[in-house]
mmCIF file of C-alpha atoms and ligand atoms in Angstrom:
data_model
loop_
_atom_site.group_PDB
_atom_site.id
_atom_site.type_symbol
_atom_site.label_atom_id
_atom_site.label_comp_id
_atom_site.label_asym_id
_atom_site.label_seq_id
_atom_site.Cartn_x
_atom_site.Cartn_y
_atom_site.Cartn_z
ATOM 1 C CA MET B 157 -4.064 -18.391 4.995
ATOM 2 C CA ALA B 158 -4.375 -18.201 1.231
ATOM 3 C CA LEU B 159 -3.172 -16.459 -1.679
ATOM 4 C CA ARG B 160 -5.577 -13.962 -3.357
ATOM 5 C CA GLU B 161 -5.647 -12.880 -7.037
ATOM 6 C CA ILE B 162 -3.737 -9.720 -7.673
ATOM 7 C CA ARG B 163 -5.706 -7.177 -9.806
ATOM 8 C CA ILE B 164 -3.965 -5.612 -12.775
ATOM 9 C CA ASP B 165 -3.889 -2.184 -14.310
ATOM 10 C CA GLY B 166 -7.092 -1.901 -16.314
ATOM 11 C CA ASP B 167 -9.190 -3.538 -13.762
ATOM 12 C CA PRO B 168 -11.870 -0.839 -12.854
ATOM 13 C CA ILE B 169 -11.689 -1.785 -9.331
ATOM 14 C CA LEU B 170 -8.341 -0.242 -8.991
ATOM 15 C CA ARG B 171 -9.967 2.876 -9.720
ATOM 16 C CA LYS B 172 -12.582 3.148 -6.873
ATOM 17 C CA LYS B 173 -12.247 4.591 -3.623
ATOM 18 C CA SER B 174 -11.926 2.260 -0.702
ATOM 19 C CA ARG B 175 -13.981 2.432 2.237
ATOM 20 C CA GLU B 176 -13.149 3.071 5.995
ATOM 21 C CA ILE B 177 -13.224 -0.150 7.990
ATOM 22 C CA THR B 178 -15.719 0.521 10.931
ATOM 23 C CA GLU B 179 -15.437 -3.152 12.635
ATOM 24 C CA ILE B 180 -12.326 -5.290 12.658
ATOM 25 C CA THR B 181 -14.076 -8.677 12.081
ATOM 26 C CA GLU B 182 -12.331 -12.055 11.472
ATOM 27 C CA ARG B 183 -12.815 -11.548 7.906
ATOM 28 C CA ILE B 184 -10.664 -8.743 7.985
ATOM 29 C CA LYS B 185 -7.896 -9.843 9.904
ATOM 30 C CA VAL B 186 -8.018 -13.039 7.613
ATOM 31 C CA MET B 187 -7.553 -10.829 4.455
ATOM 32 C CA LEU B 188 -4.798 -9.039 6.065
ATOM 33 C CA ASP B 189 -2.994 -12.280 6.534
ATOM 34 C CA ASP B 190 -3.859 -13.482 3.229
ATOM 35 C CA MET B 191 -2.586 -9.980 1.970
ATOM 36 C CA ILE B 192 0.785 -10.537 3.663
ATOM 37 C CA GLU B 193 1.162 -13.806 2.147
ATOM 38 C CA THR B 194 -0.176 -12.638 -1.369
ATOM 39 C CA MET B 195 2.523 -9.957 -1.180
ATOM 40 C CA ASN B 196 5.536 -12.107 -0.150
ATOM 41 C CA GLU B 197 4.564 -14.710 -2.740
ATOM 42 C CA ALA B 198 4.877 -11.628 -5.289
ATOM 43 C CA GLU B 199 8.218 -10.659 -3.846
ATOM 44 C CA GLY B 200 6.284 -7.044 -3.103
ATOM 45 C CA VAL B 201 7.212 -4.562 -0.272
ATOM 46 C CA GLY B 202 3.498 -3.597 -0.014
ATOM 47 C CA LEU B 203 -0.170 -4.297 -0.824
ATOM 48 C CA ALA B 204 -3.477 -2.643 -0.556
ATOM 49 C CA ALA B 205 -6.854 -4.285 -0.232
ATOM 50 C CA PRO B 206 -8.279 -3.026 -3.564
ATOM 51 C CA GLN B 207 -5.503 -4.763 -5.404
ATOM 52 C CA ILE B 208 -7.013 -8.021 -4.265
ATOM 53 C CA GLY B 209 -10.497 -6.672 -5.313
ATOM 54 C CA VAL B 210 -11.632 -5.680 -1.633
ATOM 55 C CA LEU B 211 -12.644 -1.833 -1.627
ATOM 56 C CA ARG B 212 -11.523 -1.304 2.091
ATOM 57 C CA ARG B 213 -8.734 0.896 3.781
ATOM 58 C CA ALA B 214 -6.389 -1.566 4.422
ATOM 59 C CA VAL B 215 -2.781 -1.945 3.583
ATOM 60 C CA VAL B 216 0.118 -4.397 4.455
ATOM 61 C CA ILE B 217 3.840 -3.404 3.998
ATOM 62 C CA ASP B 218 7.143 -5.135 4.632
ATOM 63 C CA VAL B 219 10.274 -3.463 3.458
ATOM 64 C CA GLY B 220 12.282 -5.876 5.229
ATOM 65 C CA GLN B 221 11.529 -4.817 8.976
ATOM 66 C CA GLY B 222 8.677 -7.366 9.453
ATOM 67 C CA PRO B 223 4.962 -7.458 8.350
ATOM 68 C CA LEU B 224 2.948 -4.155 9.037
ATOM 69 C CA LYS B 225 -1.014 -4.025 8.727
ATOM 70 C CA LEU B 226 -2.233 -0.694 8.432
ATOM 71 C CA ILE B 227 -6.239 -0.289 8.857
ATOM 72 C CA ASN B 228 -7.578 2.835 7.647
ATOM 73 C CA PRO B 229 -4.278 4.796 7.560
ATOM 74 C CA GLU B 230 -4.034 8.744 7.421
ATOM 75 C CA ILE B 231 -1.444 10.845 6.989
ATOM 76 C CA LEU B 232 -0.943 13.314 9.237
ATOM 77 C CA GLU B 233 2.298 15.024 8.380
ATOM 78 C CA VAL B 234 4.918 15.189 5.591
ATOM 79 C CA GLU B 235 8.330 16.654 5.426
ATOM 80 C CA GLY B 236 10.730 16.918 2.287
ATOM 81 C CA GLU B 237 10.456 15.613 -1.045
ATOM 82 C CA VAL B 238 12.461 12.454 -2.932
ATOM 83 C CA VAL B 239 12.285 11.410 -6.469
ATOM 84 C CA ASP B 240 13.053 7.510 -6.521
ATOM 85 C CA VAL B 241 11.833 4.533 -8.800
ATOM 86 C CA GLU B 242 8.622 2.524 -8.193
ATOM 87 C CA GLY B 243 7.024 -0.250 -9.089
ATOM 88 C CA CYS B 244 3.467 -1.844 -8.504
ATOM 89 C CA LEU B 245 2.323 -5.327 -8.208
ATOM 90 C CA SER B 246 -0.795 -4.181 -10.432
ATOM 91 C CA VAL B 247 1.419 -2.548 -12.978
ATOM 92 C CA PRO B 248 3.713 -5.557 -13.956
ATOM 93 C CA GLY B 249 7.004 -5.249 -15.705
ATOM 94 C CA ARG B 250 7.067 -1.589 -15.397
ATOM 95 C CA SER B 251 8.604 1.034 -13.284
ATOM 96 C CA GLY B 252 9.491 4.738 -13.085
ATOM 97 C CA THR B 253 10.282 7.638 -10.868
ATOM 98 C CA VAL B 254 7.752 9.340 -8.624
ATOM 99 C CA SER B 255 8.137 12.340 -6.166
ATOM 100 C CA ARG B 256 7.261 11.355 -2.729
ATOM 101 C CA PRO B 257 7.651 12.826 0.596
ATOM 102 C CA GLU B 258 10.866 12.161 2.598
ATOM 103 C CA LYS B 259 9.278 11.756 5.718
ATOM 104 C CA VAL B 260 5.584 10.713 6.481
ATOM 105 C CA LYS B 261 3.742 10.666 9.593
ATOM 106 C CA ILE B 262 0.372 8.400 9.893
ATOM 107 C CA ARG B 263 -2.273 7.365 12.097
ATOM 108 C CA TYR B 264 -3.959 3.744 11.826
ATOM 109 C CA LEU B 265 -5.552 1.203 13.536
ATOM 110 C CA ASP B 266 -3.869 -1.825 14.512
ATOM 111 C CA GLU B 267 -5.375 -5.526 14.107
ATOM 112 C CA ASP B 268 -6.862 -5.005 17.768
ATOM 113 C CA GLY B 269 -8.235 -1.619 16.810
ATOM 114 C CA ASN B 270 -5.809 0.280 18.677
ATOM 115 C CA GLU B 271 -5.191 3.906 17.350
ATOM 116 C CA LYS B 272 -1.150 4.200 16.451
ATOM 117 C CA GLU B 273 1.016 6.664 15.036
ATOM 118 C CA LEU B 274 4.152 5.986 13.084
ATOM 119 C CA GLU B 275 6.973 8.241 11.795
ATOM 120 C CA SER B 276 8.657 6.933 8.558
ATOM 121 C CA GLU B 277 11.130 7.709 5.948
ATOM 122 C CA GLY B 278 12.831 6.247 2.917
ATOM 123 C CA LEU B 279 11.372 3.393 1.671
ATOM 124 C CA LEU B 280 8.754 2.976 4.042
ATOM 125 C CA ALA B 281 7.341 6.438 3.689
ATOM 126 C CA ARG B 282 7.346 5.802 0.122
ATOM 127 C CA ALA B 283 5.523 2.519 0.467
ATOM 128 C CA ILE B 284 3.068 4.200 2.610
ATOM 129 C CA CYS B 285 2.315 6.736 0.335
ATOM 130 C CA HIS B 286 1.916 4.471 -2.613
ATOM 131 C CA GLU B 287 -0.328 2.250 -0.707
ATOM 132 C CA ILE B 288 -2.688 5.043 0.488
ATOM 133 C CA ASP B 289 -3.033 6.232 -2.994
ATOM 134 C CA HIS B 290 -4.320 2.840 -3.894
ATOM 135 C CA LEU B 291 -7.225 3.559 -1.378
ATOM 136 C CA GLU B 292 -8.069 6.696 -3.139
ATOM 137 C CA GLY B 293 -7.759 4.758 -6.614
ATOM 138 C CA VAL B 294 -4.609 6.520 -7.770
ATOM 139 C CA LEU B 295 -1.821 4.441 -9.246
ATOM 140 C CA TYR B 296 1.876 5.437 -9.233
ATOM 141 C CA THR B 297 1.612 5.654 -13.043
ATOM 142 C CA ASP B 298 -0.560 8.702 -12.578
ATOM 143 C CA LYS B 299 2.337 10.627 -10.805
ATOM 144 C CA MET B 300 5.353 9.283 -12.989
ATOM 145 C CA ILE B 301 7.692 11.642 -14.079
ATOM 146 C CA GLU B 302 9.707 9.139 -16.305
ATOM 147 C CA GLU B 303 9.504 5.536 -17.190
ATOM 148 C CA ILE B 304 12.653 3.587 -16.715
ATOM 149 C CA ILE B 305 13.919 0.219 -17.940
ATOM 150 C CA PRO B 306 12.991 -2.309 -15.142
ATOM 151 C CA GLU B 307 15.885 -3.357 -13.139
ATOM 152 C CA GLU B 308 15.583 -5.391 -10.109
ATOM 153 C CA ASP B 309 13.347 -2.796 -8.489
ATOM 154 C CA GLU B 310 11.071 -3.642 -5.546
ATOM 155 C CA GLU B 311 7.276 -3.365 -6.100
ATOM 156 C CA VAL B 312 5.013 -2.028 -3.922
HETATM 157 ZN ZN1 ZN Y 451 0.779 -0.575 -5.989
#
């Protein structure tokens, strides 16, 4: 595994839409492992492929329940609304409040190409929405309600 460079806000690649992954190659699997290593090193709870300069629909998330690798994640259902604080590894040193669904149900492919569904809530649901936004070229700051003085917020 290897650390990848995290792209910072202002880099045009963060504003582009990522393409679907049609074949889960060895290269994609290596990228997912590198993304987990990079996320852990940066003490983040999530990372999307465009954040390392790859415009493919893949994200990794770890909110403390072990790493998740999501390929082509798609939101199926949302429920409720919660306003909470977010940060982003691509927007260092800042954080702010964003409204997200309380619960999110997604469909995705795992590393072996199996189609899976996942129901999430709380921080996991928030991280999933944040990372899927990255695949559309959207940063949380686009949706930020209020900027807050950073404390020890987790960056996703
Ligand atoms: Zn982010």
